[in-house]
Every structure is written in structure tokens, then in C-alpha cells.
């Protein structure tokens, strides 16, 4: 059971239910997440079975997401052990802003991977999670770990995305193209990672400069291309904007010519 749990993916699915605007899709997602007799406990109530859980999620959506314009996010700290997953979540304005609520979830799963019972604990908002430097440092950490899906969790939708190429797309390096969603972000880092030799990657961060909601990450990247065997090295400046604990702007400036030549062989 432990090996089958992708805690990060599970937490993303769990949080996505509360943001889902289509009632039929919400109903289907609830059925896929919770067992038929699954139960959720909060500080003041319990919700047992799909019908009660559906009413619970519907009411939360109408009040917070559809009504007040909030969105629920994961904090990227999901861990799975012995059929149990724990993670933090937060509620932020969908258009950007400070964290309005944070929660801690502990979910016990059955053999089919669905929730038998889960407990939600409300916690005071964590300013550090929404702070620019904290988010940027977490982004750098996740890039170093090389997990595209966990990297993508830190991005808003849509994200203002730009890389320093004169054309919107480049045939030699197909990951260089317009992006806007978390799925796009994950695809970008997945494609980039698969194109280079991991054992020969040398990415270094020299400085992180922060000014309010804006930040610049300065560093260098040296990679070996799998297809050609060529190696390139380039200075990199990544300009980011953080709002509501998520990256809303991601602009990269690098030696595009050196990268293109290495991949062109």
C-alpha cells in the first residue's frame, strides 16, 4: 500500500474537489476519493457517506469559491505512510492576495486507495507560506529535487510565463513554448529534465533578490544534452512574482543561442 501512494498527487486531487465548479464533476471526484461509507471529521461536525460529503463540498464551493472568489491550494508538504496521507492546504483569493485560511488534513485510506476517514484541522494562516522569499526558496528546492508535479503546485493559473527566445516556439527545443496552466508548467520541467543527462547536471543558485512580491533568482546552469552529447553552460536570471502563496509571473533570461546550438548538434 505504501508504494502505491503518491501523496502529492493525492493531495492535489483532494484539493481540486473543493475548487471544481461543475456539480457532476464534483460528484464523480467525491466518489473516486472517498469510499461509499467514508467519513470526514471537522472540529464541529462529521459527514458520512457520499451524499453528506457532496452536500459539504457543494456548500463550501458556493460560499467560498463561487461566492467569495477564493481558491483552495496545497502547501506542497504531502507525506504518505502506512495507508495514511497528511498534508496542509490553504485558501487564498483566486485573483491573488494573502492567505485567508489554512488547514491540516489527515486521511486514512482503504485498500482501494479511497478515503475511509479524514480529519480536517483549521490552523491560523501561515504568513511564511505566502511570503515571496519563502515561496521562491521552496521553488528552488523543488527544482533541485526534480519533481515536475510538485514544482507546478507552486504556480498560479494562469501564470504569466515567458522565456528569453525571440520566437514563441523553437523546433530544436520543443519545451520552449507558451505556457499558462500547472499542467503546462509540469510538462515544461518534465520535458527539460528528460532532454538532459541528470548525472551531469550542474545548476547553481548564486543569489535570490526580493523586493515586495517580486524576486530574481541569479545562477548558472551547465547541462549535457542526451541527444547530441553536447554540453552547454549559461548564466540564468529567473524573474518571479508571488501572490497569495503562488507564482504568478515566471520570466527566464539565459544564453538562448548556447542552448540552441547544443541541442542542434
PDB file of C-alpha atoms in Angstrom:
ATOM      1  CA  UNK A   1       0.000   0.000   0.000  1.00  0.00           C
ATOM      2  CA  UNK A   2       2.810   2.473   0.891  1.00  0.00           C
ATOM      3  CA  UNK A   3       4.437   2.162  -2.516  1.00  0.00           C
ATOM      4  CA  UNK A   4       1.149   2.882  -4.277  1.00  0.00           C
ATOM      5  CA  UNK A   5       0.556   6.213  -2.520  1.00  0.00           C
ATOM      6  CA  UNK A   6       1.641   9.295  -4.432  1.00  0.00           C
ATOM      7  CA  UNK A   7       0.984  11.705  -1.583  1.00  0.00           C
ATOM      8  CA  UNK A   8       1.471  14.862  -3.661  1.00  0.00           C
ATOM      9  CA  UNK A   9      -0.878  13.670  -6.401  1.00  0.00           C
ATOM     10  CA  UNK A  10      -3.445  12.566  -3.818  1.00  0.00           C
ATOM     11  CA  UNK A  11      -3.370  15.962  -2.068  1.00  0.00           C
ATOM     12  CA  UNK A  12      -3.800  17.730  -5.422  1.00  0.00           C
ATOM     13  CA  UNK A  13      -6.862  15.598  -6.229  1.00  0.00           C
ATOM     14  CA  UNK A  14      -8.288  16.215  -2.764  1.00  0.00           C
ATOM     15  CA  UNK A  15      -7.927  19.994  -3.024  1.00  0.00           C
ATOM     16  CA  UNK A  16      -9.197  20.059  -6.624  1.00  0.00           C
ATOM     17  CA  UNK A  17     -12.588  18.745  -5.454  1.00  0.00           C
ATOM     18  CA  UNK A  18     -13.217  21.926  -3.461  1.00  0.00           C
ATOM     19  CA  UNK A  19     -12.402  24.126  -6.481  1.00  0.00           C
ATOM     20  CA  UNK A  20     -14.467  22.155  -9.018  1.00  0.00           C
ATOM     21  CA  UNK A  21     -17.264  24.309 -10.487  1.00  0.00           C
ATOM     22  CA  UNK A  22     -19.162  21.512 -12.272  1.00  0.00           C
ATOM     23  CA  UNK A  23     -21.546  19.704  -9.844  1.00  0.00           C
ATOM     24  CA  UNK A  24     -21.406  16.469 -11.864  1.00  0.00           C
ATOM     25  CA  UNK A  25     -17.613  16.534 -11.911  1.00  0.00           C
ATOM     26  CA  UNK A  26     -17.563  17.231  -8.150  1.00  0.00           C
ATOM     27  CA  UNK A  27     -19.861  14.274  -7.553  1.00  0.00           C
ATOM     28  CA  UNK A  28     -17.621  11.978  -9.622  1.00  0.00           C
ATOM     29  CA  UNK A  29     -14.480  13.253  -7.880  1.00  0.00           C
ATOM     30  CA  UNK A  30     -16.002  12.651  -4.447  1.00  0.00           C
ATOM     31  CA  UNK A  31     -16.862   9.084  -5.419  1.00  0.00           C
ATOM     32  CA  UNK A  32     -13.303   8.475  -6.600  1.00  0.00           C
ATOM     33  CA  UNK A  33     -11.721   9.975  -3.457  1.00  0.00           C
ATOM     34  CA  UNK A  34     -13.928   8.690  -0.643  1.00  0.00           C
ATOM     35  CA  UNK A  35     -15.218   5.175  -0.006  1.00  0.00           C
ATOM     36  CA  UNK A  36     -19.007   4.858  -0.037  1.00  0.00           C
ATOM     37  CA  UNK A  37     -19.060   4.839   3.783  1.00  0.00           C
ATOM     38  CA  UNK A  38     -16.137   7.270   4.088  1.00  0.00           C
ATOM     39  CA  UNK A  39     -16.392   9.940   6.752  1.00  0.00           C
ATOM     40  CA  UNK A  40     -14.896  13.375   7.241  1.00  0.00           C
ATOM     41  CA  UNK A  41     -14.487  14.987  10.655  1.00  0.00           C
ATOM     42  CA  UNK A  42     -14.125  18.702  11.277  1.00  0.00           C
ATOM     43  CA  UNK A  43     -13.925  20.497  14.629  1.00  0.00           C
ATOM     44  CA  UNK A  44     -17.704  20.863  14.779  1.00  0.00           C
ATOM     45  CA  UNK A  45     -19.277  18.183  12.573  1.00  0.00           C
ATOM     46  CA  UNK A  46     -18.935  14.899  10.718  1.00  0.00           C
ATOM     47  CA  UNK A  47     -20.018  13.978   7.207  1.00  0.00           C
ATOM     48  CA  UNK A  48     -20.591  10.302   6.438  1.00  0.00           C
ATOM     49  CA  UNK A  49     -21.161   8.776   3.016  1.00  0.00           C
ATOM     50  CA  UNK A  50     -21.175  10.302  -0.455  1.00  0.00           C
ATOM     51  CA  UNK A  51     -24.458  12.204  -0.061  1.00  0.00           C
ATOM     52  CA  UNK A  52     -23.337  14.079   3.064  1.00  0.00           C
ATOM     53  CA  UNK A  53     -19.866  14.669   1.658  1.00  0.00           C
ATOM     54  CA  UNK A  54     -21.361  16.036  -1.544  1.00  0.00           C
ATOM     55  CA  UNK A  55     -23.527  18.483   0.414  1.00  0.00           C
ATOM     56  CA  UNK A  56     -20.487  19.501   2.445  1.00  0.00           C
ATOM     57  CA  UNK A  57     -18.344  20.203  -0.650  1.00  0.00           C
ATOM     58  CA  UNK A  58     -21.213  21.900  -2.514  1.00  0.00           C
ATOM     59  CA  UNK A  59     -21.829  24.293   0.384  1.00  0.00           C
ATOM     60  CA  UNK A  60     -18.119  25.083   0.722  1.00  0.00           C
ATOM     61  CA  UNK A  61     -17.856  25.786  -3.001  1.00  0.00           C
ATOM     62  CA  UNK A  62     -20.909  28.062  -3.049  1.00  0.00           C
ATOM     63  CA  UNK A  63     -19.736  30.026  -0.016  1.00  0.00           C
ATOM     64  CA  UNK A  64     -16.003  30.337  -0.577  1.00  0.00           C
ATOM     65  CA  UNK A  65     -15.150  29.645  -4.227  1.00  0.00           C
ATOM     66  CA  UNK A  66     -18.218  30.577  -6.259  1.00  0.00           C
ATOM     67  CA  UNK A  67     -19.407  33.210  -3.808  1.00  0.00           C
ATOM     68  CA  UNK A  68     -16.355  34.870  -2.249  1.00  0.00           C
ATOM     69  CA  UNK A  69     -13.850  34.243  -5.052  1.00  0.00           C
ATOM     70  CA  UNK A  70     -11.389  32.125  -3.090  1.00  0.00           C
ATOM     71  CA  UNK A  71      -9.416  29.085  -4.258  1.00  0.00           C
ATOM     72  CA  UNK A  72      -8.007  26.189  -2.268  1.00  0.00           C
ATOM     73  CA  UNK A  73      -4.350  25.211  -2.721  1.00  0.00           C
ATOM     74  CA  UNK A  74      -1.999  22.559  -1.384  1.00  0.00           C
ATOM     75  CA  UNK A  75       1.082  23.653   0.542  1.00  0.00           C
ATOM     76  CA  UNK A  76       3.267  21.043  -1.177  1.00  0.00           C
ATOM     77  CA  UNK A  77       4.057  19.170   2.050  1.00  0.00           C
ATOM     78  CA  UNK A  78       2.092  15.946   1.497  1.00  0.00           C
ATOM     79  CA  UNK A  79       3.536  12.755   3.016  1.00  0.00           C
ATOM     80  CA  UNK A  80       2.186   9.197   2.851  1.00  0.00           C
ATOM     81  CA  UNK A  81       2.819   6.420   5.396  1.00  0.00           C
ATOM     82  CA  UNK A  82       1.099   3.056   6.022  1.00  0.00           C
ATOM     83  CA  UNK A  83      -2.101   3.906   4.166  1.00  0.00           C
ATOM     84  CA  UNK A  84      -2.303   7.403   5.651  1.00  0.00           C
ATOM     85  CA  UNK A  85      -1.699  10.738   3.918  1.00  0.00           C
ATOM     86  CA  UNK A  86      -1.215  14.069   5.683  1.00  0.00           C
ATOM     87  CA  UNK A  87      -0.881  17.486   4.108  1.00  0.00           C
ATOM     88  CA  UNK A  88      -1.573  21.192   4.580  1.00  0.00           C
ATOM     89  CA  UNK A  89      -3.914  23.277   2.488  1.00  0.00           C
ATOM     90  CA  UNK A  90      -4.767  26.957   2.321  1.00  0.00           C
ATOM     91  CA  UNK A  91      -7.494  29.230   0.979  1.00  0.00           C
ATOM     92  CA  UNK A  92      -6.417  32.332  -0.959  1.00  0.00           C
ATOM     93  CA  UNK A  93      -8.152  34.871  -3.207  1.00  0.00           C
ATOM     94  CA  UNK A  94      -8.195  33.400  -6.711  1.00  0.00           C
ATOM     95  CA  UNK A  95      -7.144  36.764  -8.129  1.00  0.00           C
ATOM     96  CA  UNK A  96      -4.201  36.962  -5.734  1.00  0.00           C
ATOM     97  CA  UNK A  97      -3.800  38.132  -2.154  1.00  0.00           C
ATOM     98  CA  UNK A  98      -2.975  36.973   1.349  1.00  0.00           C
ATOM     99  CA  UNK A  99      -3.810  33.535   2.740  1.00  0.00           C
ATOM    100  CA  UNK A 100      -7.239  33.677   4.409  1.00  0.00           C
ATOM    101  CA  UNK A 101      -7.328  30.200   5.942  1.00  0.00           C
ATOM    102  CA  UNK A 102      -5.041  27.201   6.396  1.00  0.00           C
ATOM    103  CA  UNK A 103      -5.900  23.644   7.302  1.00  0.00           C
ATOM    104  CA  UNK A 104      -4.220  20.353   8.072  1.00  0.00           C
ATOM    105  CA  UNK A 105      -5.681  17.101   6.722  1.00  0.00           C
ATOM    106  CA  UNK A 106      -5.026  13.529   7.851  1.00  0.00           C
ATOM    107  CA  UNK A 107      -6.636  10.913   5.590  1.00  0.00           C
ATOM    108  CA  UNK A 108      -6.766   7.166   6.219  1.00  0.00           C
ATOM    109  CA  UNK A 109      -7.102   5.150   3.016  1.00  0.00           C
ATOM    110  CA  UNK A 110      -8.599   1.743   2.361  1.00  0.00           C
ATOM    111  CA  UNK A 111      -7.104  -0.992   0.215  1.00  0.00           C
ATOM    112  CA  UNK A 112      -8.712   0.570  -2.862  1.00  0.00           C
ATOM    113  CA  UNK A 113      -6.891   3.844  -2.209  1.00  0.00           C
ATOM    114  CA  UNK A 114     -10.064   5.716  -1.292  1.00  0.00           C
ATOM    115  CA  UNK A 115     -10.566   7.621   1.952  1.00  0.00           C
ATOM    116  CA  UNK A 116     -12.073   5.672   4.834  1.00  0.00           C
ATOM    117  CA  UNK A 117     -11.892   8.665   7.161  1.00  0.00           C
ATOM    118  CA  UNK A 118     -10.240  12.047   7.133  1.00  0.00           C
ATOM    119  CA  UNK A 119      -9.879  14.760   9.739  1.00  0.00           C
ATOM    120  CA  UNK A 120      -9.534  18.464   8.969  1.00  0.00           C
ATOM    121  CA  UNK A 121      -7.876  20.773  11.475  1.00  0.00           C
ATOM    122  CA  UNK A 122      -8.179  24.517  10.955  1.00  0.00           C
ATOM    123  CA  UNK A 123      -4.991  26.435  11.734  1.00  0.00           C
ATOM    124  CA  UNK A 124      -4.037  30.128  11.832  1.00  0.00           C
ATOM    125  CA  UNK A 125      -2.840  31.418   8.435  1.00  0.00           C
ATOM    126  CA  UNK A 126       0.869  30.949   7.887  1.00  0.00           C
ATOM    127  CA  UNK A 127       2.363  34.209   6.574  1.00  0.00           C
ATOM    128  CA  UNK A 128       5.632  32.478   5.765  1.00  0.00           C
ATOM    129  CA  UNK A 129       3.948  30.281   3.158  1.00  0.00           C
ATOM    130  CA  UNK A 130       2.623  33.294   1.270  1.00  0.00           C
ATOM    131  CA  UNK A 131       5.853  35.310   1.664  1.00  0.00           C
ATOM    132  CA  UNK A 132       7.791  35.923  -1.530  1.00  0.00           C
ATOM    133  CA  UNK A 133      11.152  34.641  -0.307  1.00  0.00           C
ATOM    134  CA  UNK A 134       9.634  31.501   1.256  1.00  0.00           C
ATOM    135  CA  UNK A 135       7.822  30.581  -1.968  1.00  0.00           C
ATOM    136  CA  UNK A 136      10.862  31.286  -4.159  1.00  0.00           C
ATOM    137  CA  UNK A 137      13.166  29.267  -1.896  1.00  0.00           C
ATOM    138  CA  UNK A 138      10.665  26.397  -1.968  1.00  0.00           C
ATOM    139  CA  UNK A 139      10.564  26.645  -5.768  1.00  0.00           C
ATOM    140  CA  UNK A 140      14.367  26.424  -5.961  1.00  0.00           C
ATOM    141  CA  UNK A 141      14.290  23.447  -3.587  1.00  0.00           C
ATOM    142  CA  UNK A 142      11.714  21.579  -5.677  1.00  0.00           C
ATOM    143  CA  UNK A 143      13.563  22.271  -8.921  1.00  0.00           C
ATOM    144  CA  UNK A 144      16.614  20.708  -7.280  1.00  0.00           C
ATOM    145  CA  UNK A 145      14.551  17.650  -6.368  1.00  0.00           C
ATOM    146  CA  UNK A 146      13.392  17.323  -9.978  1.00  0.00           C
ATOM    147  CA  UNK A 147       9.683  16.602  -9.346  1.00  0.00           C
ATOM    148  CA  UNK A 148       7.701  18.435 -12.089  1.00  0.00           C
ATOM    149  CA  UNK A 149       4.287  17.967 -10.452  1.00  0.00           C
ATOM    150  CA  UNK A 150       5.416  19.389  -7.104  1.00  0.00           C
ATOM    151  CA  UNK A 151       7.085  22.307  -8.901  1.00  0.00           C
ATOM    152  CA  UNK A 152       3.819  23.014 -10.738  1.00  0.00           C
ATOM    153  CA  UNK A 153       1.862  23.137  -7.462  1.00  0.00           C
ATOM    154  CA  UNK A 154       3.599  26.438  -6.672  1.00  0.00           C
ATOM    155  CA  UNK A 155       2.238  28.184  -9.789  1.00  0.00           C
ATOM    156  CA  UNK A 156      -0.981  30.154 -10.195  1.00  0.00           C
ATOM    157  CA  UNK A 157      -3.365  29.565 -13.082  1.00  0.00           C
ATOM    158  CA  UNK A 158      -2.960  31.250 -15.444  1.00  0.00           C
ATOM    159  CA  UNK A 159       0.687  32.144 -14.985  1.00  0.00           C
ATOM    160  CA  UNK A 160       2.474  34.937 -16.868  1.00  0.00           C
ATOM    161  CA  UNK A 161       5.148  32.760 -18.500  1.00  0.00           C
ATOM    162  CA  UNK A 162       7.987  33.843 -20.757  1.00  0.00           C
ATOM    163  CA  UNK A 163      11.393  32.511 -21.735  1.00  0.00           C
ATOM    164  CA  UNK A 164      14.040  34.605 -23.491  1.00  0.00           C
ATOM    165  CA  UNK A 165      13.563  33.397 -27.045  1.00  0.00           C
ATOM    166  CA  UNK A 166      12.716  35.680 -29.949  1.00  0.00           C
ATOM    167  CA  UNK A 167      10.138  33.212 -31.322  1.00  0.00           C
ATOM    168  CA  UNK A 168       7.191  31.854 -29.283  1.00  0.00           C
ATOM    169  CA  UNK A 169       8.222  28.285 -30.188  1.00  0.00           C
ATOM    170  CA  UNK A 170      11.520  26.681 -31.183  1.00  0.00           C
ATOM    171  CA  UNK A 171      11.677  23.311 -33.049  1.00  0.00           C
ATOM    172  CA  UNK A 172      15.061  22.308 -31.626  1.00  0.00           C
ATOM    173  CA  UNK A 173      13.910  22.634 -28.020  1.00  0.00           C
ATOM    174  CA  UNK A 174      10.149  21.894 -28.061  1.00  0.00           C
ATOM    175  CA  UNK A 175       9.580  22.727 -24.391  1.00  0.00           C
ATOM    176  CA  UNK A 176      10.224  26.391 -25.261  1.00  0.00           C
ATOM    177  CA  UNK A 177       6.666  27.483 -25.970  1.00  0.00           C
ATOM    178  CA  UNK A 178       3.869  29.485 -24.352  1.00  0.00           C
ATOM    179  CA  UNK A 179       2.594  28.090 -21.031  1.00  0.00           C
ATOM    180  CA  UNK A 180      -0.286  29.096 -18.763  1.00  0.00           C
ATOM    181  CA  UNK A 181      -1.547  26.188 -16.611  1.00  0.00           C
ATOM    182  CA  UNK A 182       0.002  23.989 -13.915  1.00  0.00           C
ATOM    183  CA  UNK A 183      -0.153  21.072 -16.341  1.00  0.00           C
ATOM    184  CA  UNK A 184       1.867  23.190 -18.792  1.00  0.00           C
ATOM    185  CA  UNK A 185       4.420  24.004 -16.079  1.00  0.00           C
ATOM    186  CA  UNK A 186       4.815  20.345 -15.112  1.00  0.00           C
ATOM    187  CA  UNK A 187       5.189  19.417 -18.793  1.00  0.00           C
ATOM    188  CA  UNK A 188       7.906  22.052 -19.239  1.00  0.00           C
ATOM    189  CA  UNK A 189      10.072  20.776 -16.387  1.00  0.00           C
ATOM    190  CA  UNK A 190       9.400  17.157 -17.328  1.00  0.00           C
ATOM    191  CA  UNK A 191      10.482  17.699 -20.944  1.00  0.00           C
ATOM    192  CA  UNK A 192      13.518  19.734 -19.920  1.00  0.00           C
ATOM    193  CA  UNK A 193      14.596  17.091 -17.414  1.00  0.00           C
ATOM    194  CA  UNK A 194      14.241  14.242 -19.891  1.00  0.00           C
ATOM    195  CA  UNK A 195      16.337  16.056 -22.529  1.00  0.00           C
ATOM    196  CA  UNK A 196      19.476  16.346 -20.384  1.00  0.00           C
ATOM    197  CA  UNK A 197      21.728  13.871 -18.559  1.00  0.00           C
ATOM    198  CA  UNK A 198      20.769  14.065 -14.844  1.00  0.00           C
ATOM    199  CA  UNK A 199      24.146  12.838 -13.585  1.00  0.00           C
ATOM    200  CA  UNK A 200      25.929  15.662 -15.423  1.00  0.00           C
ATOM    201  CA  UNK A 201      23.601  18.467 -14.411  1.00  0.00           C
ATOM    202  CA  UNK A 202      25.203  21.368 -12.538  1.00  0.00           C
ATOM    203  CA  UNK A 203      22.667  24.031 -11.582  1.00  0.00           C
ATOM    204  CA  UNK A 204      23.751  26.632  -9.053  1.00  0.00           C
ATOM    205  CA  UNK A 205      21.854  29.461  -7.405  1.00  0.00           C
ATOM    206  CA  UNK A 206      24.103  32.404  -6.559  1.00  0.00           C
ATOM    207  CA  UNK A 207      21.637  34.926  -5.178  1.00  0.00           C
ATOM    208  CA  UNK A 208      17.926  35.447  -4.532  1.00  0.00           C
ATOM    209  CA  UNK A 209      16.894  39.114  -4.573  1.00  0.00           C
ATOM    210  CA  UNK A 210      13.464  40.021  -3.174  1.00  0.00           C
ATOM    211  CA  UNK A 211      11.558  43.293  -3.430  1.00  0.00           C
ATOM    212  CA  UNK A 212       7.991  43.005  -2.132  1.00  0.00           C
ATOM    213  CA  UNK A 213       6.131  40.486  -4.285  1.00  0.00           C
ATOM    214  CA  UNK A 214       8.904  40.385  -6.911  1.00  0.00           C
ATOM    215  CA  UNK A 215      12.056  38.275  -6.853  1.00  0.00           C
ATOM    216  CA  UNK A 216      15.029  37.481  -9.090  1.00  0.00           C
ATOM    217  CA  UNK A 217      16.977  34.229  -8.887  1.00  0.00           C
ATOM    218  CA  UNK A 218      20.514  34.531 -10.300  1.00  0.00           C
ATOM    219  CA  UNK A 219      22.580  31.470 -11.087  1.00  0.00           C
ATOM    220  CA  UNK A 220      24.242  29.249 -13.664  1.00  0.00           C
ATOM    221  CA  UNK A 221      23.195  26.096 -15.454  1.00  0.00           C
ATOM    222  CA  UNK A 222      25.511  23.573 -17.113  1.00  0.00           C
ATOM    223  CA  UNK A 223      23.905  20.586 -18.824  1.00  0.00           C
ATOM    224  CA  UNK A 224      24.771  17.740 -21.177  1.00  0.00           C
ATOM    225  CA  UNK A 225      22.262  17.086 -23.964  1.00  0.00           C
ATOM    226  CA  UNK A 226      21.220  13.422 -24.233  1.00  0.00           C
ATOM    227  CA  UNK A 227      20.542  13.508 -27.969  1.00  0.00           C
ATOM    228  CA  UNK A 228      23.772  15.172 -29.120  1.00  0.00           C
ATOM    229  CA  UNK A 229      26.159  14.677 -26.212  1.00  0.00           C
ATOM    230  CA  UNK A 230      26.967  18.385 -26.379  1.00  0.00           C
ATOM    231  CA  UNK A 231      27.390  20.385 -23.206  1.00  0.00           C
ATOM    232  CA  UNK A 232      26.336  23.980 -22.645  1.00  0.00           C
ATOM    233  CA  UNK A 233      26.729  26.449 -19.800  1.00  0.00           C
ATOM    234  CA  UNK A 234      24.742  29.639 -19.344  1.00  0.00           C
ATOM    235  CA  UNK A 235      24.029  32.294 -16.784  1.00  0.00           C
ATOM    236  CA  UNK A 236      20.372  32.383 -15.805  1.00  0.00           C
ATOM    237  CA  UNK A 237      18.132  35.079 -14.344  1.00  0.00           C
ATOM    238  CA  UNK A 238      14.625  34.000 -13.317  1.00  0.00           C
ATOM    239  CA  UNK A 239      12.202  36.835 -12.555  1.00  0.00           C
ATOM    240  CA  UNK A 240       9.199  35.842 -10.457  1.00  0.00           C
ATOM    241  CA  UNK A 241       6.177  37.496  -8.887  1.00  0.00           C
ATOM    242  CA  UNK A 242       4.426  35.842  -5.939  1.00  0.00           C
ATOM    243  CA  UNK A 243       0.840  36.498  -4.879  1.00  0.00           C
ATOM    244  CA  UNK A 244      -1.271  34.518  -2.421  1.00  0.00           C
ATOM    245  CA  UNK A 245       1.497  31.986  -1.931  1.00  0.00           C
ATOM    246  CA  UNK A 246       1.707  31.177  -5.658  1.00  0.00           C
ATOM    247  CA  UNK A 247       3.994  32.193  -8.524  1.00  0.00           C
ATOM    248  CA  UNK A 248       2.023  34.424 -10.887  1.00  0.00           C
ATOM    249  CA  UNK A 249       4.914  35.546 -13.139  1.00  0.00           C
ATOM    250  CA  UNK A 250       7.810  33.409 -14.408  1.00  0.00           C
ATOM    251  CA  UNK A 251      10.242  35.024 -16.851  1.00  0.00           C
ATOM    252  CA  UNK A 252      13.580  33.360 -17.681  1.00  0.00           C
ATOM    253  CA  UNK A 253      16.600  35.048 -19.268  1.00  0.00           C
ATOM    254  CA  UNK A 254      19.520  32.884 -20.421  1.00  0.00           C
ATOM    255  CA  UNK A 255      22.016  32.372 -23.257  1.00  0.00           C
ATOM    256  CA  UNK A 256      19.461  31.014 -25.699  1.00  0.00           C
ATOM    257  CA  UNK A 257      21.985  30.684 -28.533  1.00  0.00           C
ATOM    258  CA  UNK A 258      24.259  28.392 -26.496  1.00  0.00           C
ATOM    259  CA  UNK A 259      21.318  26.175 -25.594  1.00  0.00           C
ATOM    260  CA  UNK A 260      20.034  26.006 -29.169  1.00  0.00           C
ATOM    261  CA  UNK A 261      23.471  25.159 -30.589  1.00  0.00           C
ATOM    262  CA  UNK A 262      23.963  22.363 -28.057  1.00  0.00           C
ATOM    263  CA  UNK A 263      20.638  20.771 -28.974  1.00  0.00           C
ATOM    264  CA  UNK A 264      21.072  21.279 -32.704  1.00  0.00           C
ATOM    265  CA  UNK A 265      24.322  19.316 -32.624  1.00  0.00           C
TER     266      UNK A 265
END
